[in-house]
XYZ file of N, CA and C in Angstrom:
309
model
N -36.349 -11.818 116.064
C -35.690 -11.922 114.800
C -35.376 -13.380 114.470
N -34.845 -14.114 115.270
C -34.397 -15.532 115.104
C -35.671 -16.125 114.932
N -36.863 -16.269 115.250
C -38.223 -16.716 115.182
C -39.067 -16.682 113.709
N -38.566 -15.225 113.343
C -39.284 -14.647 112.144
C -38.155 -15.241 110.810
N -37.006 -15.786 111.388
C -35.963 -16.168 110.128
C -36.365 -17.763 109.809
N -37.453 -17.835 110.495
C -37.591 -19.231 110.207
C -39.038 -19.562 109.465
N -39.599 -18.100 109.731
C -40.897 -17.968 108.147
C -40.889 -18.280 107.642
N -41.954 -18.745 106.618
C -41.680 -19.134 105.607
C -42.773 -17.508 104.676
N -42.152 -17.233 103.246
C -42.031 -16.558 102.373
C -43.318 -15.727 102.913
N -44.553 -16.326 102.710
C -46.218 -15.598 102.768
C -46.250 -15.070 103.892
N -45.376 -15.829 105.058
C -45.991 -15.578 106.867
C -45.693 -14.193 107.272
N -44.453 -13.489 106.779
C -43.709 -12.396 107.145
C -44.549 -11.334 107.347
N -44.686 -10.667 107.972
C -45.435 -9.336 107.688
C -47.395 -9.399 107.585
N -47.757 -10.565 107.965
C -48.981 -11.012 107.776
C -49.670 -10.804 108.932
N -50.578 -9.894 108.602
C -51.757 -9.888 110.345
C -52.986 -11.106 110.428
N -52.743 -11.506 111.174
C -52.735 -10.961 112.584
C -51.554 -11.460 113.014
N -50.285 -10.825 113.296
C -49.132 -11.374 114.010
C -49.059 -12.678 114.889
N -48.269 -13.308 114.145
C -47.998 -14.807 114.740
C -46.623 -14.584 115.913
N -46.115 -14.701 116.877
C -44.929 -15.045 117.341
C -43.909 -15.897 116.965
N -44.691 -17.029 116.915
C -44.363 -18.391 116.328
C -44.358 -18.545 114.571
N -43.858 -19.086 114.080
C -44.532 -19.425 112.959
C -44.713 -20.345 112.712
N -45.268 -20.725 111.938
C -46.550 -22.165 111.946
C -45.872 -23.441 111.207
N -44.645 -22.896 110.583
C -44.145 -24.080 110.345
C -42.678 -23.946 109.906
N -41.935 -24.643 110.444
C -40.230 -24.129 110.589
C -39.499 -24.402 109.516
N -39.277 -23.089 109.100
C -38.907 -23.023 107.496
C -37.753 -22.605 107.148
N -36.414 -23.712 106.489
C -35.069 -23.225 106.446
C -34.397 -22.731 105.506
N -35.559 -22.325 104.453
C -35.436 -21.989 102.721
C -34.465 -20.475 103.097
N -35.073 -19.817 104.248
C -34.231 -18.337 104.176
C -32.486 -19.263 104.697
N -32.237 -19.770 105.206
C -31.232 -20.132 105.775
C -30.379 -20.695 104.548
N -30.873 -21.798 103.725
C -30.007 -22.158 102.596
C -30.215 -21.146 101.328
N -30.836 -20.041 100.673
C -30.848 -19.273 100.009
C -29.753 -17.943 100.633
N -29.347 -17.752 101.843
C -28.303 -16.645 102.324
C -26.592 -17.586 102.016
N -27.258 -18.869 102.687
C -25.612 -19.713 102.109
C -25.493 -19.824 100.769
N -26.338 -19.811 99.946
C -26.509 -20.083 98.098
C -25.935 -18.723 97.623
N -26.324 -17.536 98.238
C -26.624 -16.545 97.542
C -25.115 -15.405 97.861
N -24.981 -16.024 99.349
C -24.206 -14.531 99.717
C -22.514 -15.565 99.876
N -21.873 -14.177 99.514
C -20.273 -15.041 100.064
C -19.730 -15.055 101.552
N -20.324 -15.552 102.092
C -20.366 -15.558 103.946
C -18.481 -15.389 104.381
N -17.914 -15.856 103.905
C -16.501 -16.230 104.107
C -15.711 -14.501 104.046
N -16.420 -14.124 102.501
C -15.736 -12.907 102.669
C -16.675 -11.594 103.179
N -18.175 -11.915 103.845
C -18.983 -10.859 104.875
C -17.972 -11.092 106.088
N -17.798 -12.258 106.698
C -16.864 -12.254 107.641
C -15.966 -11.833 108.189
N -14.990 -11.789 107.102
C -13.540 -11.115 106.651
C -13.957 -9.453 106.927
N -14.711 -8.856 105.888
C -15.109 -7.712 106.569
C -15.343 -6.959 107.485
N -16.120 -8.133 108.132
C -16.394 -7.836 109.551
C -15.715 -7.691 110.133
N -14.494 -8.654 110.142
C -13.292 -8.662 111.444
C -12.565 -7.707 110.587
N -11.998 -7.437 109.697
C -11.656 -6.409 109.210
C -11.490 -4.943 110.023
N -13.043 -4.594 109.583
C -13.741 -3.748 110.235
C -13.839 -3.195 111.631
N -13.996 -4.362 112.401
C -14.031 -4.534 113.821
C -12.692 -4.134 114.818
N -11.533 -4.658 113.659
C -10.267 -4.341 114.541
C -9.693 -3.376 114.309
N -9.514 -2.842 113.103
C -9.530 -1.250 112.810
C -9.966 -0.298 113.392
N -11.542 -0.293 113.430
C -12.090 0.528 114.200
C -11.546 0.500 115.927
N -11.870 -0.590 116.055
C -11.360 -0.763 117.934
C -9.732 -1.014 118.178
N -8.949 -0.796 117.313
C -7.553 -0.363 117.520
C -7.346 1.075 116.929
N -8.020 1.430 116.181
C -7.783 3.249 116.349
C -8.401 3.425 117.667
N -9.363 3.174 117.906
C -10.284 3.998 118.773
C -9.535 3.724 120.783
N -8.319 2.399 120.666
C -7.635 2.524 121.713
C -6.450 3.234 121.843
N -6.290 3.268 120.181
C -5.057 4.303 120.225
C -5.172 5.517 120.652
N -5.793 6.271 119.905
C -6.024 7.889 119.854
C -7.321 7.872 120.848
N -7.783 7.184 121.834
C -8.090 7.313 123.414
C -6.748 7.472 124.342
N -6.362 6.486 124.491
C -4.713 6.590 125.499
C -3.787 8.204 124.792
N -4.256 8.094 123.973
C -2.873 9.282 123.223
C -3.677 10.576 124.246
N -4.520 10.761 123.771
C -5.560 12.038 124.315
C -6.085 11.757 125.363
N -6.306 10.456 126.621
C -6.479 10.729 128.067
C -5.021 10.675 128.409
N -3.719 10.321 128.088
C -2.447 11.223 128.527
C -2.842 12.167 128.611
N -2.696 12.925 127.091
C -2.326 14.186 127.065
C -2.787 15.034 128.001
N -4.170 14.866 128.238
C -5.544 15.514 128.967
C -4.907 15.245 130.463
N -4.471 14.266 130.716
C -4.403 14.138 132.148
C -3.011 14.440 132.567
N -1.868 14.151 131.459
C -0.603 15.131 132.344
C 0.394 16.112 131.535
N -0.324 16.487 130.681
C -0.103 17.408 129.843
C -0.981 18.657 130.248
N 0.434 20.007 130.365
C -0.564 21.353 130.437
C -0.450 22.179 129.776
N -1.066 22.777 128.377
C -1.282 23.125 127.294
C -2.259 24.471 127.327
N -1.904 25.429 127.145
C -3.200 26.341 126.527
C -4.457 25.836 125.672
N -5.446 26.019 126.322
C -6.749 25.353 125.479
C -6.867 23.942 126.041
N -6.155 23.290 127.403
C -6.813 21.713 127.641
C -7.755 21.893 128.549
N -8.682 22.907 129.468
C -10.005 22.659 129.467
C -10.900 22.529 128.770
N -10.693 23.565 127.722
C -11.680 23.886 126.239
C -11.727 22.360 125.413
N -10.039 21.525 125.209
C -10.416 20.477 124.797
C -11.281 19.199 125.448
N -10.632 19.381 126.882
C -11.739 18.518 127.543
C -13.085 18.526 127.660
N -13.301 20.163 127.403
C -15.217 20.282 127.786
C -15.823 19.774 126.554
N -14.849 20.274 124.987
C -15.661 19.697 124.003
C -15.757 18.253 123.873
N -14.406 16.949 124.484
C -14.424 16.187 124.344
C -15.505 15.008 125.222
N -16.017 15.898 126.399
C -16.956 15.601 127.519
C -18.041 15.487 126.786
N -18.350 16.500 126.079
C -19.697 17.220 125.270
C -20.153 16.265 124.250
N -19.137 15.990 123.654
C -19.474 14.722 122.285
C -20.037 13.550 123.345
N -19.745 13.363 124.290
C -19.870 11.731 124.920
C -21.223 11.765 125.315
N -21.823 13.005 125.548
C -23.250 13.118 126.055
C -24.234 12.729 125.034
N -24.217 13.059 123.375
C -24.907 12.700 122.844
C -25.257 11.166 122.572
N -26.245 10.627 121.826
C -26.433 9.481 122.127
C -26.173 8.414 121.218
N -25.955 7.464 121.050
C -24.998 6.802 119.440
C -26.075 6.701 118.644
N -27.370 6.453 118.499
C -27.970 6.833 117.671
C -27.861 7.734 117.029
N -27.648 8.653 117.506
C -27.371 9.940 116.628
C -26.198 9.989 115.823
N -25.735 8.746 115.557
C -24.661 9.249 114.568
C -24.657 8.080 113.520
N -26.126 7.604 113.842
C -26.524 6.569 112.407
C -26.921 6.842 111.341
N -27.327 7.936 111.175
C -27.778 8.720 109.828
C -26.681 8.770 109.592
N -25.511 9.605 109.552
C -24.685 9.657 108.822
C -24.208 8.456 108.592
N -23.740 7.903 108.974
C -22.977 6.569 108.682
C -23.617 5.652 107.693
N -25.256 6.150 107.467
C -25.790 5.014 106.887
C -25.599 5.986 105.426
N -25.788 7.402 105.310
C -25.690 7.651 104.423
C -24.175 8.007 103.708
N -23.161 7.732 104.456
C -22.152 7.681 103.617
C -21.853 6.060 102.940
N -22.289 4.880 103.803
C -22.620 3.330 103.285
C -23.354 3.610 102.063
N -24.434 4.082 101.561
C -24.970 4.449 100.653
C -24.701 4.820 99.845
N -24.146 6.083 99.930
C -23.180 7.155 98.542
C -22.068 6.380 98.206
């Protein structure tokens, strides 16, 4: 990817596949700083990033307590389903995500 960002416009996608490209081209590099607001993709990002990974430490610790010294009617059943989700594979949960980004 870092190789191919340095194409220039015609080279991209052109057979017979180059590795290299033939001449080091920084037009994609100053057209993403021209074009996009980097400052606030950023912001998003970290946004994004800490939200997600501070729910996801919260309501982990809340529910491996509970699971581990809490005894409740239904905490095998919750553990087997919660075992069960972990098996599938994170790909599998890129379709959705891409199509709610979308809608």
């Amino acid at each position: 990817m870092l190789l191919t960002s340095f194409k220039g416009p015609g080279e991209f996608g052109k057979l017979p596949f180059r590795f290299l490209p033939q001449a080091f081209d920084l037009s994609n590099y100053r057209t993403a700083l021209h074009q996009l607001n980097l400052p606030l993709l950023f912001r998003n990002s970290v946004v994004a990033t800490v939200v997600i990974t501070g729910s996801t430490l919260v309501t982990s610790a809340l529910a491996g307590y509970a699971l581990a010294k809490l005894r409740f009617p239904g905490r095998e059943l919750v553990f087997r389903l919660m075992l069960s989700t972990m098996m599938f594979p994170a790909f599998l949960f890129f379709v959705p995500h891409f199509l709610i980004l979308v809608h």
